[in-house]
XYZ file of N, CA, C and O in Angstrom:
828
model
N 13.166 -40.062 21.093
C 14.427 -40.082 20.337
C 14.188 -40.699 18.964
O 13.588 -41.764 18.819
N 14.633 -40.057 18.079
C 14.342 -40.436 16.251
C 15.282 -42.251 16.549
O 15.789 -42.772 17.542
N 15.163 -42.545 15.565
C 15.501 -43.411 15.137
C 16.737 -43.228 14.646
O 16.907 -42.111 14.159
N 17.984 -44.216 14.602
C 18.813 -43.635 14.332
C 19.190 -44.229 12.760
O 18.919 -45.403 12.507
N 19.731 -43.490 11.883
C 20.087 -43.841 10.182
C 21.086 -44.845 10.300
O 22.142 -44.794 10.930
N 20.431 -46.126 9.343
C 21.275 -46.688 9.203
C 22.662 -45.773 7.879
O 22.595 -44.817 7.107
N 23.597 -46.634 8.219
C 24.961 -45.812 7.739
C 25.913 -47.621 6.474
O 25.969 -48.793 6.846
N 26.369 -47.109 5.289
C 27.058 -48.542 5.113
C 28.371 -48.609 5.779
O 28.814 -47.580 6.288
N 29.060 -49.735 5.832
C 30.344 -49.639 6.362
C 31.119 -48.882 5.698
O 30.895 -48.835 4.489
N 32.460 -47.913 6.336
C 33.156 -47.451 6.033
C 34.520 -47.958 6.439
O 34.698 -48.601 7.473
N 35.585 -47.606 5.485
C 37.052 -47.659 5.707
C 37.435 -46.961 6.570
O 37.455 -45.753 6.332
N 37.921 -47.487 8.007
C 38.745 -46.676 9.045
C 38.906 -45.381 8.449
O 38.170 -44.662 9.124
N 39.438 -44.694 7.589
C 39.909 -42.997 7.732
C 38.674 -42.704 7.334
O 38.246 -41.941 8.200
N 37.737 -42.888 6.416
C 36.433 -42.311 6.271
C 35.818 -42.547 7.322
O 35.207 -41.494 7.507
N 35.592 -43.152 8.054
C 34.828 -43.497 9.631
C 35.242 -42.483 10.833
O 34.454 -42.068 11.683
N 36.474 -42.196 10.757
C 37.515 -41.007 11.119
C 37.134 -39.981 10.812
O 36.920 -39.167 11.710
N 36.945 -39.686 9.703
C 36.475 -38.314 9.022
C 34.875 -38.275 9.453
O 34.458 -37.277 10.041
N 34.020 -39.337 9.162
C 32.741 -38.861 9.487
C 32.241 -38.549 10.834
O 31.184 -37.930 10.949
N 32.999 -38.974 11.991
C 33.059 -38.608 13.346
C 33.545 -37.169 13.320
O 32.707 -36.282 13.156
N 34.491 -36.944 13.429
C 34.988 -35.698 13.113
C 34.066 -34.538 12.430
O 34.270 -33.371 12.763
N 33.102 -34.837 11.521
C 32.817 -33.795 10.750
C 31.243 -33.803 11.860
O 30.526 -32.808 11.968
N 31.023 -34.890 12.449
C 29.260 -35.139 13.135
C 29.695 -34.200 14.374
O 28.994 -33.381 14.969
N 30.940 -34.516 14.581
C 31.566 -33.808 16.549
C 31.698 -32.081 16.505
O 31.336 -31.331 17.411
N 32.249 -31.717 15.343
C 32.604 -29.998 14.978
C 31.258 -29.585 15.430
O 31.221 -29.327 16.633
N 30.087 -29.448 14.758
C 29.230 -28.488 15.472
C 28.627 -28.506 16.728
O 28.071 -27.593 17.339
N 28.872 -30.034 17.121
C 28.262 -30.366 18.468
C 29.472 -29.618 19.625
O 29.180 -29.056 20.681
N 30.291 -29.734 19.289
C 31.863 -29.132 19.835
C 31.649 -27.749 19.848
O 32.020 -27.099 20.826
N 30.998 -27.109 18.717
C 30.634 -25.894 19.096
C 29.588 -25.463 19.653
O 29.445 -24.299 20.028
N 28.847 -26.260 19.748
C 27.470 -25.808 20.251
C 27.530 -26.025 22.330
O 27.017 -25.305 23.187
N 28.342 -27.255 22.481
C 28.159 -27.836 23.344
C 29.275 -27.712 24.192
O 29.235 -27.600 25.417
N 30.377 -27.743 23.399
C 32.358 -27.488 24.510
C 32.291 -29.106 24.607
O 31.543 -29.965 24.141
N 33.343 -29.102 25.372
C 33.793 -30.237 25.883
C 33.072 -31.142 26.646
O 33.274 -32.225 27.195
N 32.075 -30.269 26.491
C 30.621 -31.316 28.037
C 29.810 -32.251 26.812
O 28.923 -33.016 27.192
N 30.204 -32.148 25.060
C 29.386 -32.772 24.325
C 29.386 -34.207 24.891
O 30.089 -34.270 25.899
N 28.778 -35.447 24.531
C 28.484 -36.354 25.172
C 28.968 -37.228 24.168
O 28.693 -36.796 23.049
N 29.659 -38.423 24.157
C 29.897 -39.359 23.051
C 28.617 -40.078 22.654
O 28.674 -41.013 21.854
N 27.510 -39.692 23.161
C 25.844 -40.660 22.997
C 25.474 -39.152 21.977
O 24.844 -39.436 20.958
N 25.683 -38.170 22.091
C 25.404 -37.480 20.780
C 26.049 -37.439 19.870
O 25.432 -37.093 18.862
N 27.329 -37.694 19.706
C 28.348 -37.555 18.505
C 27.741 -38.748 17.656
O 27.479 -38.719 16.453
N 27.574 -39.802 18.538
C 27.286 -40.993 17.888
C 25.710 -40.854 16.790
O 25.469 -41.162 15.622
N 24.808 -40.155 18.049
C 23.450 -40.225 16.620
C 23.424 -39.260 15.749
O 22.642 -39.291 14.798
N 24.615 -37.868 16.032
C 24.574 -37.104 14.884
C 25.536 -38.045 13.891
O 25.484 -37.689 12.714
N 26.107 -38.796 14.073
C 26.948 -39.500 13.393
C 26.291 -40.481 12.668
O 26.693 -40.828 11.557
N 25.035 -41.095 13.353
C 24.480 -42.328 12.479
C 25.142 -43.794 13.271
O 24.472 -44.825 13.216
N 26.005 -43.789 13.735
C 26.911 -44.775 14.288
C 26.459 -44.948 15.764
O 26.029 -44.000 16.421
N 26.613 -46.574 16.387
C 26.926 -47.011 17.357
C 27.478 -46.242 18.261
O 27.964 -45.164 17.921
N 27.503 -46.751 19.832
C 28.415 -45.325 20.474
C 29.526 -46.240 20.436
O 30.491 -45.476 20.474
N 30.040 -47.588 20.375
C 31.029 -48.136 20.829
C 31.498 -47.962 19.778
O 32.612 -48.473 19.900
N 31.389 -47.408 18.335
C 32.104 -47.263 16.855
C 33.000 -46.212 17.460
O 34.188 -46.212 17.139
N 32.517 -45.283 18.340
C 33.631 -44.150 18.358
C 34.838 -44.750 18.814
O 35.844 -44.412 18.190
N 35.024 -45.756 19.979
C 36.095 -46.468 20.747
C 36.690 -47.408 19.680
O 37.850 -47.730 19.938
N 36.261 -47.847 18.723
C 36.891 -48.423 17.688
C 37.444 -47.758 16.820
O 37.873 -48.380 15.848
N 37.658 -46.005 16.878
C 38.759 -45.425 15.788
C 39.180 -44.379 16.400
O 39.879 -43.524 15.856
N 38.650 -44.325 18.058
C 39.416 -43.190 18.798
C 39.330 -44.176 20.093
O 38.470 -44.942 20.527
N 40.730 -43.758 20.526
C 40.634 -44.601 22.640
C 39.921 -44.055 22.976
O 39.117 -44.786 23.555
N 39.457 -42.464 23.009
C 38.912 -42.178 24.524
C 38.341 -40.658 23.545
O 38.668 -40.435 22.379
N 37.531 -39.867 24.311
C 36.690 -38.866 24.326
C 37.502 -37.530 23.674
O 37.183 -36.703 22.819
N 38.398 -37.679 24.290
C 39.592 -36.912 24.490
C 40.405 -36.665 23.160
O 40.300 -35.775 22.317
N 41.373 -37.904 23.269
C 41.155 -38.136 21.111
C 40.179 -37.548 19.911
O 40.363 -37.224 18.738
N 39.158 -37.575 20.720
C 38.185 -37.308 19.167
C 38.072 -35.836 19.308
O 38.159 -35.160 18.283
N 37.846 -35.128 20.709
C 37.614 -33.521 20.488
C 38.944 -33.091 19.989
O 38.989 -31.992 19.438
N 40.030 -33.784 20.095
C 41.339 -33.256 20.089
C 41.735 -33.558 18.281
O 42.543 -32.727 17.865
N 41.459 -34.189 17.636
C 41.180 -34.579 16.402
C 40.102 -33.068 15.529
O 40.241 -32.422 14.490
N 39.075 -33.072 16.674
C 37.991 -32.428 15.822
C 38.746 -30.747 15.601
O 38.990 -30.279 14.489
N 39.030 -30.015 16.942
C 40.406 -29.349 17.148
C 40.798 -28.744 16.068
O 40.490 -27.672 15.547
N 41.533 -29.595 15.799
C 42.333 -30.129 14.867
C 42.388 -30.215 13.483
O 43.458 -30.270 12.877
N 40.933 -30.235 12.764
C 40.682 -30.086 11.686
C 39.648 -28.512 12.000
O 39.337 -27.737 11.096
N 39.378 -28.385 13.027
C 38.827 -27.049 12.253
C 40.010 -26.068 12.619
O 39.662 -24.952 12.233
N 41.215 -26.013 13.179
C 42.085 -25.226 13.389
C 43.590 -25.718 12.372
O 44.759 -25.376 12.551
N 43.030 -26.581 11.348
C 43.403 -26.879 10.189
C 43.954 -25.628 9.171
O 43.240 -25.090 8.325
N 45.212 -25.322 9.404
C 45.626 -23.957 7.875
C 45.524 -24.251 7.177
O 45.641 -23.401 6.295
N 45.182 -25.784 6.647
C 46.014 -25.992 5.025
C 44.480 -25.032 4.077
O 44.607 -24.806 2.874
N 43.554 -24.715 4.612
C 42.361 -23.934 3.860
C 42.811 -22.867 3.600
O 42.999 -22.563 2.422
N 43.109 -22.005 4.624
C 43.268 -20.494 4.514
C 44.494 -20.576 4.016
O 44.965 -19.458 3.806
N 45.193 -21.453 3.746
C 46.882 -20.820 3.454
C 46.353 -21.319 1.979
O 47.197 -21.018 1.134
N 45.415 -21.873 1.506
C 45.048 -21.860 0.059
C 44.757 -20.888 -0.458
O 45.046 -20.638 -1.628
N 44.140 -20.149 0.283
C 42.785 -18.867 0.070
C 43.884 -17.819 0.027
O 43.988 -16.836 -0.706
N 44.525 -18.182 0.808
C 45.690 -16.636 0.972
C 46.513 -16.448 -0.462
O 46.779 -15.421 -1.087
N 46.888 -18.202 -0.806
C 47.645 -18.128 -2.366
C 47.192 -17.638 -3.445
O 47.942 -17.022 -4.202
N 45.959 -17.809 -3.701
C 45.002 -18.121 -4.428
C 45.083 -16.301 -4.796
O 44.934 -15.892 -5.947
N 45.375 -15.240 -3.454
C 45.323 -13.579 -3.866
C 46.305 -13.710 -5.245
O 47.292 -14.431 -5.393
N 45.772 -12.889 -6.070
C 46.996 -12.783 -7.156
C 47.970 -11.445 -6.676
O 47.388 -10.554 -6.057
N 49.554 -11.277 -6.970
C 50.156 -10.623 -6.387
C 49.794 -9.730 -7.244
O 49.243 -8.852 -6.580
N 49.783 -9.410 -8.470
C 49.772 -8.073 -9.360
C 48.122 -6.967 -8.943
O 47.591 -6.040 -9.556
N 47.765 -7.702 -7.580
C 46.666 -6.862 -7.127
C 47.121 -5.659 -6.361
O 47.970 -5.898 -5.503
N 46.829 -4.722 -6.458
C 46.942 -3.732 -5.106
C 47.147 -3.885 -4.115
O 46.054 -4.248 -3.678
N 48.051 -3.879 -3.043
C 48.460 -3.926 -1.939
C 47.012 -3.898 -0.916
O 46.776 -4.896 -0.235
N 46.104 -2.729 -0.863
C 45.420 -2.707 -0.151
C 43.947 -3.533 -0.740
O 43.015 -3.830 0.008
N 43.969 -3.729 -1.762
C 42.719 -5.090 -2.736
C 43.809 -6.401 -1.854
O 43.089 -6.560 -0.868
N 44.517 -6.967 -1.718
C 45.169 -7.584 -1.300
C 44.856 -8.035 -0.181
O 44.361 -9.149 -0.011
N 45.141 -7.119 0.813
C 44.891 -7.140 1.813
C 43.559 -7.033 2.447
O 43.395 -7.471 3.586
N 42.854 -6.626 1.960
C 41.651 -6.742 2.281
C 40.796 -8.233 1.787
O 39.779 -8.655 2.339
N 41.437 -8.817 0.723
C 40.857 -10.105 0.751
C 41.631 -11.349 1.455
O 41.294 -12.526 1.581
N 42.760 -10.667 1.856
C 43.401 -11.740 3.076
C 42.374 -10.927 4.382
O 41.962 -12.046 4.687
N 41.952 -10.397 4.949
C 41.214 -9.708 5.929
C 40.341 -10.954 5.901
O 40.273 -11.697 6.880
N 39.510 -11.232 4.495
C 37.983 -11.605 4.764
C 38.435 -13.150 4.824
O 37.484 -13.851 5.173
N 39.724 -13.950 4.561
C 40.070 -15.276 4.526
C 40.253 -15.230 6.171
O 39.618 -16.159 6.671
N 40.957 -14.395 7.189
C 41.165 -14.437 8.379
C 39.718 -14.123 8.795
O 39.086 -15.089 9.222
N 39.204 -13.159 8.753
C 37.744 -13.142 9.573
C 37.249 -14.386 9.338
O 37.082 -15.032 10.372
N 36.787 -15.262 7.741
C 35.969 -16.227 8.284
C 36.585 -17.342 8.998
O 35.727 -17.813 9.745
N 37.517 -17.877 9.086
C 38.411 -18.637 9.945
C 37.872 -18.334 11.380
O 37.164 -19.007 12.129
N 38.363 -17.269 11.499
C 38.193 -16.925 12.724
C 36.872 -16.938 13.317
O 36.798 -17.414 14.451
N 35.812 -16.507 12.769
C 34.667 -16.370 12.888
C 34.108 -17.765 13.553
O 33.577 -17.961 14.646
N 34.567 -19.038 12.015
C 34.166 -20.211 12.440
C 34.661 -20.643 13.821
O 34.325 -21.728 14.296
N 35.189 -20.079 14.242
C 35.933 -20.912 15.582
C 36.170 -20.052 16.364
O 37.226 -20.123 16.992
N 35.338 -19.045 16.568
C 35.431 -18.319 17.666
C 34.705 -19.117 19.224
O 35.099 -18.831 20.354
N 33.418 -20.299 18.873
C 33.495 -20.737 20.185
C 34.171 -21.375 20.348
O 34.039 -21.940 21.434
N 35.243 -21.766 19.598
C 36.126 -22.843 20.092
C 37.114 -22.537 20.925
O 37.450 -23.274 21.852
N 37.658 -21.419 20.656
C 38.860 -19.971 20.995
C 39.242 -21.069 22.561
O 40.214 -21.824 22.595
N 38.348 -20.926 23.599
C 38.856 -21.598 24.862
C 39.546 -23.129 24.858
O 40.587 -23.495 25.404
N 38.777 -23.743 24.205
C 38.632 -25.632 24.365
C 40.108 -25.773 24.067
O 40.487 -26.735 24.734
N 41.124 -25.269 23.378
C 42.245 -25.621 22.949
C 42.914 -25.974 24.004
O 43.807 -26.820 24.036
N 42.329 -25.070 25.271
C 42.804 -25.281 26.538
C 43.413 -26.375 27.280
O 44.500 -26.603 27.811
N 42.097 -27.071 27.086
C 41.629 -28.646 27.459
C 42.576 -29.966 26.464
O 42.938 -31.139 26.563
N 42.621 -29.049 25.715
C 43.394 -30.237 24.212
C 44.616 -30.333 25.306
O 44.860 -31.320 26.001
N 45.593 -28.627 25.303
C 46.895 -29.376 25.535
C 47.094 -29.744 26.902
O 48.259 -29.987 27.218
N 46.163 -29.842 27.831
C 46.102 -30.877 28.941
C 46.239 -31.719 29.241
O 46.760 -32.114 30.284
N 45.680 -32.410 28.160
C 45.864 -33.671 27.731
C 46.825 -34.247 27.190
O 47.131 -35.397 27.506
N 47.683 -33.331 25.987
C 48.397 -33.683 25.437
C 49.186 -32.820 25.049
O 48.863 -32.241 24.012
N 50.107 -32.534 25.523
C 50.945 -31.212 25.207
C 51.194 -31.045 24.119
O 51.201 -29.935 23.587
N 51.553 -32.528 23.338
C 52.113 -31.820 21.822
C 50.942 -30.580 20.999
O 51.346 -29.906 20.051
N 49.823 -30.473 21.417
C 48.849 -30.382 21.169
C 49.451 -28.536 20.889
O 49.315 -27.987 19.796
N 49.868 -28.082 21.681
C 50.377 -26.674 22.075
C 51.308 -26.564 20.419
O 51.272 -25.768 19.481
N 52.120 -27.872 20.730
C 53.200 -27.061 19.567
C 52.503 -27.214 18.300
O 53.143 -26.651 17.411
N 51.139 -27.913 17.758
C 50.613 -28.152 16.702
C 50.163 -26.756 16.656
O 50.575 -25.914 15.857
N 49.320 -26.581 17.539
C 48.921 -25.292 17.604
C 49.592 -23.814 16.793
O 49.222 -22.983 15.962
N 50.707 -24.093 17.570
C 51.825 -23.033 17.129
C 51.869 -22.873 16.105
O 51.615 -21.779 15.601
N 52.281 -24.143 15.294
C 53.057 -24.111 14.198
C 51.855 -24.159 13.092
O 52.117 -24.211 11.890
N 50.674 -24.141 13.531
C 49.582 -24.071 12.705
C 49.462 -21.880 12.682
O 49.238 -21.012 11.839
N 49.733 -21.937 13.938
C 49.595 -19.969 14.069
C 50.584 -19.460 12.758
O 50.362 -18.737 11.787
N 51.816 -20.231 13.250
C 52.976 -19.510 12.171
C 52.588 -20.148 10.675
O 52.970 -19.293 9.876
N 52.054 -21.163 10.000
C 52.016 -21.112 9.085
C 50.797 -20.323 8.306
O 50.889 -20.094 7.100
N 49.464 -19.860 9.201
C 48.815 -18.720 8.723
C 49.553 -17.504 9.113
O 49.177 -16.716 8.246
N 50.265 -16.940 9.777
C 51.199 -15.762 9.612
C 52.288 -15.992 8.178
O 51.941 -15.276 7.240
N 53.138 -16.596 7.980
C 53.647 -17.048 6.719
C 53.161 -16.738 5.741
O 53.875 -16.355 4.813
N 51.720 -16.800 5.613
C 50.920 -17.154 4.271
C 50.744 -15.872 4.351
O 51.209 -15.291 3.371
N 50.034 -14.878 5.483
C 49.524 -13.573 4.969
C 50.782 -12.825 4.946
O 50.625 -11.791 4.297
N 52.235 -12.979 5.506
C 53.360 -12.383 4.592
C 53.664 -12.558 3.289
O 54.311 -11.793 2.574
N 53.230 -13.472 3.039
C 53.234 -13.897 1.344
C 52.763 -12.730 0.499
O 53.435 -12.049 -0.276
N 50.871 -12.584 0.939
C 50.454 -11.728 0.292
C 51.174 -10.203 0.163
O 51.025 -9.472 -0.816
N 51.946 -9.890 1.297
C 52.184 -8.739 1.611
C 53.739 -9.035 0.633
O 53.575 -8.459 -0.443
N 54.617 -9.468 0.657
C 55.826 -9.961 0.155
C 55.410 -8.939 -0.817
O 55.104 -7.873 -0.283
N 55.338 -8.966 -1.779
C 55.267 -7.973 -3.447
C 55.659 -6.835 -3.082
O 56.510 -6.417 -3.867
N 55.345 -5.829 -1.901
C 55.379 -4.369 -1.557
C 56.240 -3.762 -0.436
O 56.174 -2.646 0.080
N 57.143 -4.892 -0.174
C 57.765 -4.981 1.011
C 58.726 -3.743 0.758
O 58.998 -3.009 1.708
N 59.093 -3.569 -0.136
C 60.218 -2.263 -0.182
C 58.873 -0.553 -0.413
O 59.042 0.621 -0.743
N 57.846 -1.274 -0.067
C 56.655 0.548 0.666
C 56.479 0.280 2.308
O 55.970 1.109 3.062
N 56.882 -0.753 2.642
C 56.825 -0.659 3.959
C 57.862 -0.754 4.907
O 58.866 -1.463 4.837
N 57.499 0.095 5.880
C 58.498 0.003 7.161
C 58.954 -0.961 7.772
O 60.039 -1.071 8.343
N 58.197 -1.617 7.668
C 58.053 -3.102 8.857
C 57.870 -4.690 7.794
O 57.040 -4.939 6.920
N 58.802 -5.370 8.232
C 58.885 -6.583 7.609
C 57.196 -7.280 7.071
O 56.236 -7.360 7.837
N 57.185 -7.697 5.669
C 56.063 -8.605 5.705
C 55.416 -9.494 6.744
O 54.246 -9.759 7.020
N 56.433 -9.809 7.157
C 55.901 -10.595 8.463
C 55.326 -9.934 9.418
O 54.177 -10.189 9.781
N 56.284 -8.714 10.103
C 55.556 -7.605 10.913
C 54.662 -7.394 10.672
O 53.895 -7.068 11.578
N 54.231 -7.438 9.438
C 52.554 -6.665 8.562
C 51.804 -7.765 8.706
O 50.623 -7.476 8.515
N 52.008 -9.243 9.035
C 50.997 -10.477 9.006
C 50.852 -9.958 10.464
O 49.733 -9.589 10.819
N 51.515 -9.920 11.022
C 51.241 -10.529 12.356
C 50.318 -8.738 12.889
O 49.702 -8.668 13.952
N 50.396 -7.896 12.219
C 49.693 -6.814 12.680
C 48.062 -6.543 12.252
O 47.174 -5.845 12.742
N 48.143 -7.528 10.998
C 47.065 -8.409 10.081
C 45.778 -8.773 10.946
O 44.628 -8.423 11.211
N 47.060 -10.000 11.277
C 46.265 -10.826 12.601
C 45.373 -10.120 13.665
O 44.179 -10.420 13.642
N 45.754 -9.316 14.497
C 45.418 -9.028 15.401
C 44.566 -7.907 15.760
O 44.109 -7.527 16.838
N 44.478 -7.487 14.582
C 43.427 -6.196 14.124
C 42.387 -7.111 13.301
O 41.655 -6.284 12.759
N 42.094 -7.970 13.055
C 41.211 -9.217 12.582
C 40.319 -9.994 13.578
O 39.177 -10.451 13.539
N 41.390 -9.949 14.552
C 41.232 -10.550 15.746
C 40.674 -9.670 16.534
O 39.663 -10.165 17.032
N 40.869 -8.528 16.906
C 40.265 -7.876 17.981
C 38.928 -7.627 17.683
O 38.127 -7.564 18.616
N 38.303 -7.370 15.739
C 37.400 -6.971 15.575
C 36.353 -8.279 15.512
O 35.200 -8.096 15.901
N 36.773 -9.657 15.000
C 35.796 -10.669 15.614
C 35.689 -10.644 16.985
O 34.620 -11.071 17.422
N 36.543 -10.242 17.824
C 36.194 -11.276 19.127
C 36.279 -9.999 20.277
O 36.699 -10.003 21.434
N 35.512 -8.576 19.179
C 35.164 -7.762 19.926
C 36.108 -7.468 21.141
O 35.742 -7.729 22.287
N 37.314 -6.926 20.870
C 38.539 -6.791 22.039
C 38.939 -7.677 22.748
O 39.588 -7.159 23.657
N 38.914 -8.689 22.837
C 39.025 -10.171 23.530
C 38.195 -9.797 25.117
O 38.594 -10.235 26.196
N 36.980 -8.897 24.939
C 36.251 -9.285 26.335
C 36.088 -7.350 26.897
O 35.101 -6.674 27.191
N 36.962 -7.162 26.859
C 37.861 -5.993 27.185
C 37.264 -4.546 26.743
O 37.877 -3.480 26.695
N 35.616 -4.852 26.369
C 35.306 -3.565 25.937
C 35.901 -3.045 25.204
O 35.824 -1.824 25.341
N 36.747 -3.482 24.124
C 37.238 -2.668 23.311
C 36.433 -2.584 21.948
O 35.820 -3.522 21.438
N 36.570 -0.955 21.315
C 35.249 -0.531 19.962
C 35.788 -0.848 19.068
O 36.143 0.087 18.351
N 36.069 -1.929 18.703
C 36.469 -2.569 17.515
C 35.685 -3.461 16.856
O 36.144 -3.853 15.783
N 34.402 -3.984 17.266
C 33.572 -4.706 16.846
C 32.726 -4.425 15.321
O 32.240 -5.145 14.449
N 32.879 -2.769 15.592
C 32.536 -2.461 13.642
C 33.675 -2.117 12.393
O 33.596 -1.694 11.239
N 34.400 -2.403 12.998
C 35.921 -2.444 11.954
C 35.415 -3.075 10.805
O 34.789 -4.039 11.248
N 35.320 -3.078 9.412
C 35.309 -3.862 8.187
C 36.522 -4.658 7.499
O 37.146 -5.415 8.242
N 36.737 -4.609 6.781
C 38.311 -5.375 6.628
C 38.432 -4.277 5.492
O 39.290 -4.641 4.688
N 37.894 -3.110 5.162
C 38.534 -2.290 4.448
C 38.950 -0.832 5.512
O 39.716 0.086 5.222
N 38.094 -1.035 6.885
C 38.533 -0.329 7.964
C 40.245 -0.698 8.516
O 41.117 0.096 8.871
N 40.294 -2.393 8.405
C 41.527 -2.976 9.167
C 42.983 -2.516 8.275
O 44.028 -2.084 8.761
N 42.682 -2.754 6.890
C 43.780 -2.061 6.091
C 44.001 -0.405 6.298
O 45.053 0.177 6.563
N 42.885 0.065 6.122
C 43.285 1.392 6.428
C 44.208 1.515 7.499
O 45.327 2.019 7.406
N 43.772 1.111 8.358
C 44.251 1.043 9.875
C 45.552 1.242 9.585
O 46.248 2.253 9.687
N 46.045 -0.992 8.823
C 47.437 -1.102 8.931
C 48.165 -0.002 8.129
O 49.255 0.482 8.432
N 47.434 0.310 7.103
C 48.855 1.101 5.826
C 48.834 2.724 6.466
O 49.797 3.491 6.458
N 47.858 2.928 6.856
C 47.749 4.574 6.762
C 47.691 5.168 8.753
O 48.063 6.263 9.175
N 47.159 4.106 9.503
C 47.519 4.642 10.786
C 46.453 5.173 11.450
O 45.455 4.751 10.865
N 46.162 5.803 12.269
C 45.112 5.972 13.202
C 44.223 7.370 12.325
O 43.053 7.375 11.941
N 45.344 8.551 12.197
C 45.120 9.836 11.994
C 43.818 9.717 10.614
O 43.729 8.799 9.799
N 43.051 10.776 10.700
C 42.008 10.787 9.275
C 43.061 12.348 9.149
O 43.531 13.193 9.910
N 43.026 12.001 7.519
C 43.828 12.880 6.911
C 42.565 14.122 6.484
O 41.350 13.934 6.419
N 43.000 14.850 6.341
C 42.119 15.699 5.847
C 42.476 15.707 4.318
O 43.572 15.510 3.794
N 40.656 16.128 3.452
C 40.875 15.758 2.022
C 41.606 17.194 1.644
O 41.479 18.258 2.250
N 42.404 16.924 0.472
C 43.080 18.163 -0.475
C 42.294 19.467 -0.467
O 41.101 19.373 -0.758
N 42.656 20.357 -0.252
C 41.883 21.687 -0.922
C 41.843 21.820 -2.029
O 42.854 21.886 -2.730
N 39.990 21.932 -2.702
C 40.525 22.118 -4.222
C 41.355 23.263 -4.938
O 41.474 24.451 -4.637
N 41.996 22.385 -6.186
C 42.626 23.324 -7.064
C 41.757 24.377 -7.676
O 40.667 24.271 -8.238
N 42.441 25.327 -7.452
C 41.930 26.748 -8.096
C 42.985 27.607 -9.061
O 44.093 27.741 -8.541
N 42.858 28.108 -10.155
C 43.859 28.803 -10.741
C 44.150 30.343 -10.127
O 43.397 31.315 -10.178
N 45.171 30.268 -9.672
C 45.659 31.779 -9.470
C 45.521 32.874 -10.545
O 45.873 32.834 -11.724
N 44.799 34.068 -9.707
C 44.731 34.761 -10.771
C 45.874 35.396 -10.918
O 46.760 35.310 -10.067
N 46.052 36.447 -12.530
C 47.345 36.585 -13.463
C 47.660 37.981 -12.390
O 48.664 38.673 -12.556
């Protein structure tokens, strides 16, 4: 076993934060079976430092959670689209803000499980973290709402889940969505299943 780095003291919320940021990949690599004797030497820290800014095991995955299922990023990324873009330029760079989100935390997808077990409020954070990335990608869509059928919102949440099926490969389910692009997923949403056939070219009638 290496030696472990010494670290200088930190202020409680930075000590907070640096646990948190040492636990995320071990959390992904490892689930819930990670060990508080590894958080600690990817951390640099004592193991009893963790019990001094979290009670229990439980707290800290539920914390870690927590910041990587964090919107306030993507609901930046989503603002950040300028509206005077094309509906489908638009949408396709809200596509690639939801894929990498998603991407990052696709092993996490289960563990949330375990969070609200523990702690129910855990469920409604959850939620209200879902609805405020649905919110945000109605935003983008908001500008064009009088070309579409279906509420901006309808269009986030149809966003979502065509984003979703193509990271996480049908949720299990064999479904062929795994090579979708995010200029495949717009097509999808604006134009629909059917391939149109291209125009016949123009020809001048003769006199």
């Amino acid at each position: 076993m290496g030696k472990r780095r010494r670290v200088p003291a930190m202020a409680p919320e930075d000590r907070r934060a640096a646990l948190i940021s040492a636990t995320l990949p071990l959390l992904r690599e490892h689930g819930t079976a990670v060990s508080t004797r590894q958080i600690a030497e990817a951390a640099g820290v004592a193991e009893g430092t963790i019990f001094g800014v979290f009670p229990d095991k439980a707290s800290l995955l539920r914390a870690t959670l927590m910041h990587a299922f964090d919107p306030g990023p993507a609901e930046e990324a989503l603002a950040a689209i300028p509206a005077e873009l094309d509906v489908r330029v638009r949408l396709r760079e809200a596509a690639a803000v939801l894929r990498a989100r998603m991407t990052d935390n696709t092993t996490l997808m289960g563990l949330p499980k375990d969070a609200i077990a523990a702690d129910p409020g855990f469920l409604e954070w959850l939620m209200d973290s879902r609805r405020r990335i649905a919110g945000a990608v109605a935003a983008v869509v908001a500008p064009d709402r009088d070309r579409m059928r279906r509420s901006p919102e309808a269009a986030a949440q149809l966003l979502l889940m065509l984003v979703a099926v193509s990271v996480h490969r049908g949720f299990g389910e064999g479904g062929d969505f795994g090579d979708m692009d995010d200029e495949e997923i717009v097509s999808v949403l604006l134009d629909g299943l059917l391939v149109r056939p291209a125009p016949a070219p123009f020809t001048e009638s003769s006199p």
